[in-house]
Amino acid sequence: MPEGDIVWYTARRLHEALAGRVLTRSDFRVPRFATVSLTGQPVTEAVSRGKHLLIRTGGGLTVHTHLKMEGSWRVRPAGTPITESHRIRVILANAEWQAAGYQLGVTEVVRTAREDRITGHLGPDLLDPDWDDGRLREAVRRLTADPDRPVAEALLDQRCVAGAGTIFAAETLFLGGVDPWRPAGSVEDPGALVELARRLLDASKTKLDQVTTGDPRPGRQFWAYGRAGRPCRRCGTPIRRGQQGPPGQERVRFWCPNCQE
């Protein structure tokens, strides 16, 4: 599942292409919304909320999508031939640009005034531009609400903090020196851990913001994620890989048994 920085980057590209322009094409290829047309409506903005994408229109409607595991949005100049059309779930276009959503895990249209039913359960968004001490305190409260829960599980739970995925959970815990299985309630400074995750996502967001074409994560190197069996960049101990989570909801973990306690 994409990390919050990728979702933020996608929202930014959609906003640049669609916001302030009137839709000339609206094509929903999911049964429930196949007859919905937003043609003629102006797009006011496209934003991310955790891992959710919200494209709002002047007509008081919001196109809500979630990339899940396989989804993506492709933005191209209007009139560009569309490929792999069988994988498309929605197309939104104006006189200059067209945006096609491929294999989206969620595609729906809701009233903007009722967006809370989609995102209201989420914890504080690590990429919220209005991040402040109040949001930090709320994130810590949610992260430690179940003190016996493994901290990696809590950090990945979007109801605690929104935006971190498997990659940034692994990197945050490595740089924080925290074992993924440590109970959340025993973490000495959970606030510092949340701030570290936020800084990592924000730094990645800044790098993505400088990308105009191609892979948004060129040459990315990690401390722990994806490095199972390879020597730790700090101490040389082989990085471990394991599964964690309730049956059927296991997620992969990468950590250094020496650097993370």
GROMACS .gro file of C-alpha atoms in nm:
model
  261
    1MET     CA    1   0.000   0.000   0.000
    2PRO     CA    2   0.145   0.341  -0.094
    3GLU     CA    3   0.293   0.559   0.178
    4GLY     CA    4   0.151   0.897   0.269
    5ASP     CA    5   0.418   1.082   0.073
    6ILE     CA    6   0.315   0.912  -0.253
    7VAL     CA    7  -0.052   0.990  -0.185
    8TRP     CA    8   0.040   1.353  -0.111
    9TYR     CA    9   0.241   1.369  -0.434
   10THR     CA   10  -0.051   1.223  -0.631
   11ALA     CA   11  -0.289   1.480  -0.480
   12ARG     CA   12  -0.049   1.758  -0.573
   13ARG     CA   13  -0.035   1.645  -0.938
   14LEU     CA   14  -0.413   1.610  -0.954
   15HIS     CA   15  -0.457   1.956  -0.801
   16GLU     CA   16  -0.222   2.116  -1.051
   17ALA     CA   17  -0.402   1.955  -1.345
   18LEU     CA   18  -0.764   1.986  -1.234
   19ALA     CA   19  -0.813   2.265  -0.979
   20GLY     CA   20  -0.958   2.587  -1.115
   21ARG     CA   21  -1.073   2.422  -1.437
   22VAL     CA   22  -1.414   2.300  -1.552
   23LEU     CA   23  -1.453   1.928  -1.618
   24THR     CA   24  -1.526   1.844  -1.980
   25ARG     CA   25  -1.526   1.470  -1.918
   26SER     CA   26  -1.637   1.257  -1.626
   27ASP     CA   27  -1.629   0.881  -1.678
   28PHE     CA   28  -1.681   0.648  -1.381
   29ARG     CA   29  -1.622   0.282  -1.457
   30VAL     CA   30  -1.750   0.131  -1.136
   31PRO     CA   31  -2.109   0.001  -1.136
   32ARG     CA   32  -2.241   0.206  -0.845
   33PHE     CA   33  -2.137   0.539  -0.997
   34ALA     CA   34  -2.149   0.457  -1.368
   35THR     CA   35  -2.431   0.705  -1.430
   36VAL     CA   36  -2.279   0.992  -1.231
   37SER     CA   37  -2.159   1.287  -1.438
   38LEU     CA   38  -1.953   1.578  -1.308
   39THR     CA   39  -1.913   1.734  -1.652
   40GLY     CA   40  -1.954   2.109  -1.634
   41GLN     CA   41  -1.850   2.133  -1.270
   42PRO     CA   42  -1.531   2.316  -1.169
   43VAL     CA   43  -1.277   2.132  -0.958
   44THR     CA   44  -1.192   2.341  -0.653
   45GLU     CA   45  -0.907   2.133  -0.512
   46ALA     CA   46  -0.747   1.791  -0.477
   47VAL     CA   47  -0.608   1.702  -0.136
   48SER     CA   48  -0.479   1.403   0.055
   49ARG     CA   49  -0.595   1.296   0.399
   50GLY     CA   50  -0.369   1.021   0.521
   51LYS     CA   51  -0.385   0.772   0.235
   52HIS     CA   52  -0.717   0.899   0.099
   53LEU     CA   53  -0.746   1.122  -0.209
   54LEU     CA   54  -1.025   1.379  -0.222
   55ILE     CA   55  -1.106   1.571  -0.542
   56ARG     CA   56  -1.364   1.839  -0.461
   57THR     CA   57  -1.593   2.015  -0.707
   58GLY     CA   58  -1.781   2.343  -0.700
   59GLY     CA   59  -2.104   2.145  -0.705
   60GLY     CA   60  -2.046   2.025  -0.349
   61LEU     CA   61  -1.934   1.676  -0.451
   62THR     CA   62  -1.610   1.492  -0.377
   63VAL     CA   63  -1.450   1.213  -0.576
   64HIS     CA   64  -1.296   0.989  -0.310
   65THR     CA   65  -1.034   0.736  -0.416
   66HIS     CA   66  -0.789   0.512  -0.236
   67LEU     CA   67  -0.494   0.355  -0.413
   68LYS     CA   68  -0.481   0.045  -0.191
   69MET     CA   69  -0.212  -0.194  -0.323
   70GLU     CA   70  -0.225  -0.156  -0.700
   71GLY     CA   71  -0.388   0.179  -0.770
   72SER     CA   72  -0.241   0.484  -0.939
   73TRP     CA   73  -0.340   0.807  -1.111
   74ARG     CA   74  -0.187   0.912  -1.442
   75VAL     CA   75  -0.206   1.275  -1.551
   76ARG     CA   76  -0.152   1.348  -1.919
   77PRO     CA   77  -0.229   1.633  -2.161
   78ALA     CA   78  -0.585   1.629  -2.292
   79GLY     CA   79  -0.617   1.419  -2.604
   80THR     CA   80  -0.333   1.183  -2.517
   81PRO     CA   81  -0.435   0.826  -2.611
   82ILE     CA   82  -0.537   0.628  -2.305
   83THR     CA   83  -0.373   0.287  -2.265
   84GLU     CA   84  -0.478  -0.018  -2.061
   85SER     CA   85  -0.832   0.115  -2.052
   86HIS     CA   86  -0.960  -0.208  -1.896
   87ARG     CA   87  -0.777  -0.114  -1.575
   88ILE     CA   88  -0.928   0.235  -1.550
   89ARG     CA   89  -1.184   0.309  -1.279
   90VAL     CA   90  -1.239   0.681  -1.344
   91ILE     CA   91  -1.139   0.954  -1.590
   92LEU     CA   92  -1.164   1.325  -1.512
   93ALA     CA   93  -1.061   1.572  -1.782
   94ASN     CA   94  -1.070   1.938  -1.874
   95ALA     CA   95  -0.963   2.129  -2.185
   96GLU     CA   96  -0.594   2.095  -2.093
   97TRP     CA   97  -0.546   1.780  -1.887
   98GLN     CA   98  -0.688   1.435  -1.830
   99ALA     CA   99  -0.646   1.228  -1.516
  100ALA     CA  100  -0.710   0.854  -1.525
  101GLY     CA  101  -0.732   0.641  -1.211
  102TYR     CA  102  -0.606   0.286  -1.262
  103GLN     CA  103  -0.697  -0.014  -1.045
  104LEU     CA  104  -0.810   0.209  -0.762
  105GLY     CA  105  -0.904   0.020  -0.449
  106VAL     CA  106  -1.187   0.264  -0.376
  107THR     CA  107  -1.373   0.490  -0.618
  108GLU     CA  108  -1.683   0.676  -0.503
  109VAL     CA  109  -1.861   1.010  -0.518
  110VAL     CA  110  -1.985   1.164  -0.193
  111ARG     CA  111  -2.116   1.499  -0.082
  112THR     CA  112  -1.826   1.715   0.033
  113ALA     CA  113  -2.021   1.802   0.348
  114ARG     CA  114  -2.018   1.431   0.439
  115GLU     CA  115  -1.648   1.359   0.386
  116ASP     CA  116  -1.619   1.299   0.760
  117ARG     CA  117  -1.778   0.957   0.719
  118ILE     CA  118  -1.473   0.863   0.508
  119THR     CA  119  -1.189   1.025   0.699
  120GLY     CA  120  -1.339   1.100   1.040
  121HIS     CA  121  -1.190   0.787   1.196
  122LEU     CA  122  -0.834   0.878   1.097
  123GLY     CA  123  -0.575   0.990   1.346
  124PRO     CA  124  -0.377   1.311   1.300
  125ASP     CA  125  -0.230   1.334   0.951
  126LEU     CA  126   0.150   1.335   0.962
  127LEU     CA  127   0.154   1.557   0.654
  128ASP     CA  128  -0.110   1.800   0.777
  129PRO     CA  129   0.017   2.150   0.691
  130ASP     CA  130  -0.146   2.269   1.016
  131TRP     CA  131   0.040   2.017   1.232
  132ASP     CA  132   0.080   2.153   1.585
  133ASP     CA  133   0.129   2.046   1.947
  134GLY     CA  134  -0.238   1.959   1.980
  135ARG     CA  135  -0.222   1.716   1.690
  136LEU     CA  136   0.098   1.569   1.832
  137ARG     CA  137  -0.063   1.511   2.171
  138GLU     CA  138  -0.363   1.345   2.007
  139ALA     CA  139  -0.136   1.121   1.799
  140VAL     CA  140   0.052   1.014   2.112
  141ARG     CA  141  -0.275   0.949   2.298
  142ARG     CA  142  -0.399   0.724   2.020
  143LEU     CA  143  -0.065   0.552   1.969
  144THR     CA  144  -0.045   0.450   2.334
  145ALA     CA  145  -0.416   0.391   2.401
  146ASP     CA  146  -0.351   0.016   2.397
  147PRO     CA  147  -0.019   0.004   2.588
  148ASP     CA  148   0.041  -0.366   2.522
  149ARG     CA  149   0.006  -0.339   2.146
  150PRO     CA  150   0.332  -0.371   1.947
  151VAL     CA  151   0.445  -0.022   1.855
  152ALA     CA  152   0.487  -0.107   1.486
  153GLU     CA  153   0.121  -0.214   1.466
  154ALA     CA  154   0.009   0.107   1.634
  155LEU     CA  155   0.225   0.321   1.409
  156LEU     CA  156   0.072   0.159   1.100
  157ASP     CA  157  -0.285   0.191   1.229
  158GLN     CA  158  -0.430   0.488   1.041
  159ARG     CA  159  -0.670   0.543   1.330
  160CYS     CA  160  -0.368   0.635   1.545
  161VAL     CA  161  -0.165   0.841   1.301
  162ALA     CA  162  -0.244   0.877   0.932
  163GLY     CA  163   0.017   0.855   0.659
  164ALA     CA  164   0.284   0.608   0.764
  165GLY     CA  165   0.310   0.275   0.583
  166THR     CA  166   0.539  -0.024   0.602
  167ILE     CA  167   0.840   0.164   0.468
  168PHE     CA  168   0.825   0.463   0.698
  169ALA     CA  169   0.728   0.255   1.000
  170ALA     CA  170   1.044   0.047   0.949
  171GLU     CA  171   1.262   0.353   0.894
  172THR     CA  172   1.115   0.544   1.188
  173LEU     CA  173   1.162   0.256   1.430
  174PHE     CA  174   1.516   0.193   1.308
  175LEU     CA  175   1.624   0.554   1.344
  176GLY     CA  176   1.445   0.575   1.678
  177GLY     CA  177   1.619   0.259   1.803
  178VAL     CA  178   1.287   0.091   1.884
  179ASP     CA  179   1.213  -0.278   1.833
  180PRO     CA  180   0.892  -0.328   1.628
  181TRP     CA  181   0.761  -0.570   1.892
  182ARG     CA  182   0.811  -0.337   2.187
  183PRO     CA  183   0.477  -0.254   2.355
  184ALA     CA  184   0.366   0.095   2.259
  185GLY     CA  185   0.316   0.186   2.623
  186SER     CA  186   0.681   0.114   2.703
  187VAL     CA  187   0.826   0.350   2.442
  188GLU     CA  188   1.013   0.612   2.641
  189ASP     CA  189   0.924   0.911   2.424
  190PRO     CA  190   0.636   0.831   2.187
  191GLY     CA  191   0.608   1.198   2.096
  192ALA     CA  192   0.962   1.197   1.962
  193LEU     CA  193   0.880   0.885   1.760
  194VAL     CA  194   0.575   1.051   1.604
  195GLU     CA  195   0.777   1.362   1.523
  196LEU     CA  196   1.047   1.148   1.365
  197ALA     CA  197   0.791   0.976   1.142
  198ARG     CA  198   0.650   1.315   1.046
  199ARG     CA  199   0.994   1.455   0.958
  200LEU     CA  200   1.079   1.151   0.746
  201LEU     CA  201   0.754   1.176   0.552
  202ASP     CA  202   0.790   1.550   0.512
  203ALA     CA  203   1.147   1.516   0.383
  204SER     CA  204   1.035   1.252   0.133
  205LYS     CA  205   0.744   1.474   0.030
  206THR     CA  206   0.986   1.758  -0.039
  207LYS     CA  207   1.200   1.533  -0.259
  208LEU     CA  208   0.895   1.408  -0.448
  209ASP     CA  209   0.785   1.766  -0.503
  210GLN     CA  210   1.100   1.818  -0.710
  211VAL     CA  211   1.021   1.526  -0.943
  212THR     CA  212   0.849   1.614  -1.269
  213THR     CA  213   0.868   1.287  -1.467
  214GLY     CA  214   0.942   0.918  -1.422
  215ASP     CA  215   0.975   0.724  -1.097
  216PRO     CA  216   0.893   0.951  -0.802
  217ARG     CA  217   1.140   0.762  -0.584
  218PRO     CA  218   1.459   0.733  -0.792
  219GLY     CA  219   1.756   0.565  -0.624
  220ARG     CA  220   1.594   0.556  -0.280
  221GLN     CA  221   1.810   0.393  -0.014
  222PHE     CA  222   1.675   0.275   0.318
  223TRP     CA  223   1.823   0.200   0.658
  224ALA     CA  224   1.619  -0.114   0.727
  225TYR     CA  225   1.328  -0.155   0.485
  226GLY     CA  226   1.389  -0.417   0.219
  227ARG     CA  227   1.738  -0.500   0.347
  228ALA     CA  228   1.674  -0.843   0.505
  229GLY     CA  229   1.998  -1.040   0.542
  230ARG     CA  230   2.214  -0.742   0.450
  231PRO     CA  231   2.444  -0.577   0.705
  232CYS     CA  232   2.303  -0.294   0.912
  233ARG     CA  233   2.439   0.037   0.789
  234ARG     CA  234   2.526   0.126   1.149
  235CYS     CA  235   2.660  -0.187   1.316
  236GLY     CA  236   2.691  -0.456   1.048
  237THR     CA  237   2.444  -0.697   1.207
  238PRO     CA  238   2.223  -0.866   0.945
  239ILE     CA  239   1.885  -0.696   0.911
  240ARG     CA  240   1.597  -0.925   1.001
  241ARG     CA  241   1.263  -0.970   0.831
  242GLY     CA  242   0.945  -1.096   0.992
  243GLN     CA  243   0.566  -1.084   0.990
  244GLN     CA  244   0.355  -0.908   1.248
  245GLY     CA  245  -0.015  -0.854   1.299
  246PRO     CA  246  -0.339  -1.044   1.356
  247PRO     CA  247  -0.398  -1.357   1.143
  248GLY     CA  248  -0.483  -1.256   0.789
  249GLN     CA  249  -0.359  -0.901   0.845
  250GLU     CA  250   0.012  -0.965   0.882
  251ARG     CA  251   0.251  -0.697   0.762
  252VAL     CA  252   0.622  -0.733   0.691
  253ARG     CA  253   0.878  -0.590   0.934
  254PHE     CA  254   1.247  -0.510   0.887
  255TRP     CA  255   1.471  -0.430   1.183
  256CYS     CA  256   1.821  -0.455   1.326
  257PRO     CA  257   1.828  -0.677   1.637
  258ASN     CA  258   2.130  -0.489   1.769
  259CYS     CA  259   2.036  -0.126   1.706
  260GLN     CA  260   1.669  -0.160   1.799
  261GLU     CA  261   1.580  -0.257   2.152
   0.00000   0.00000   0.00000
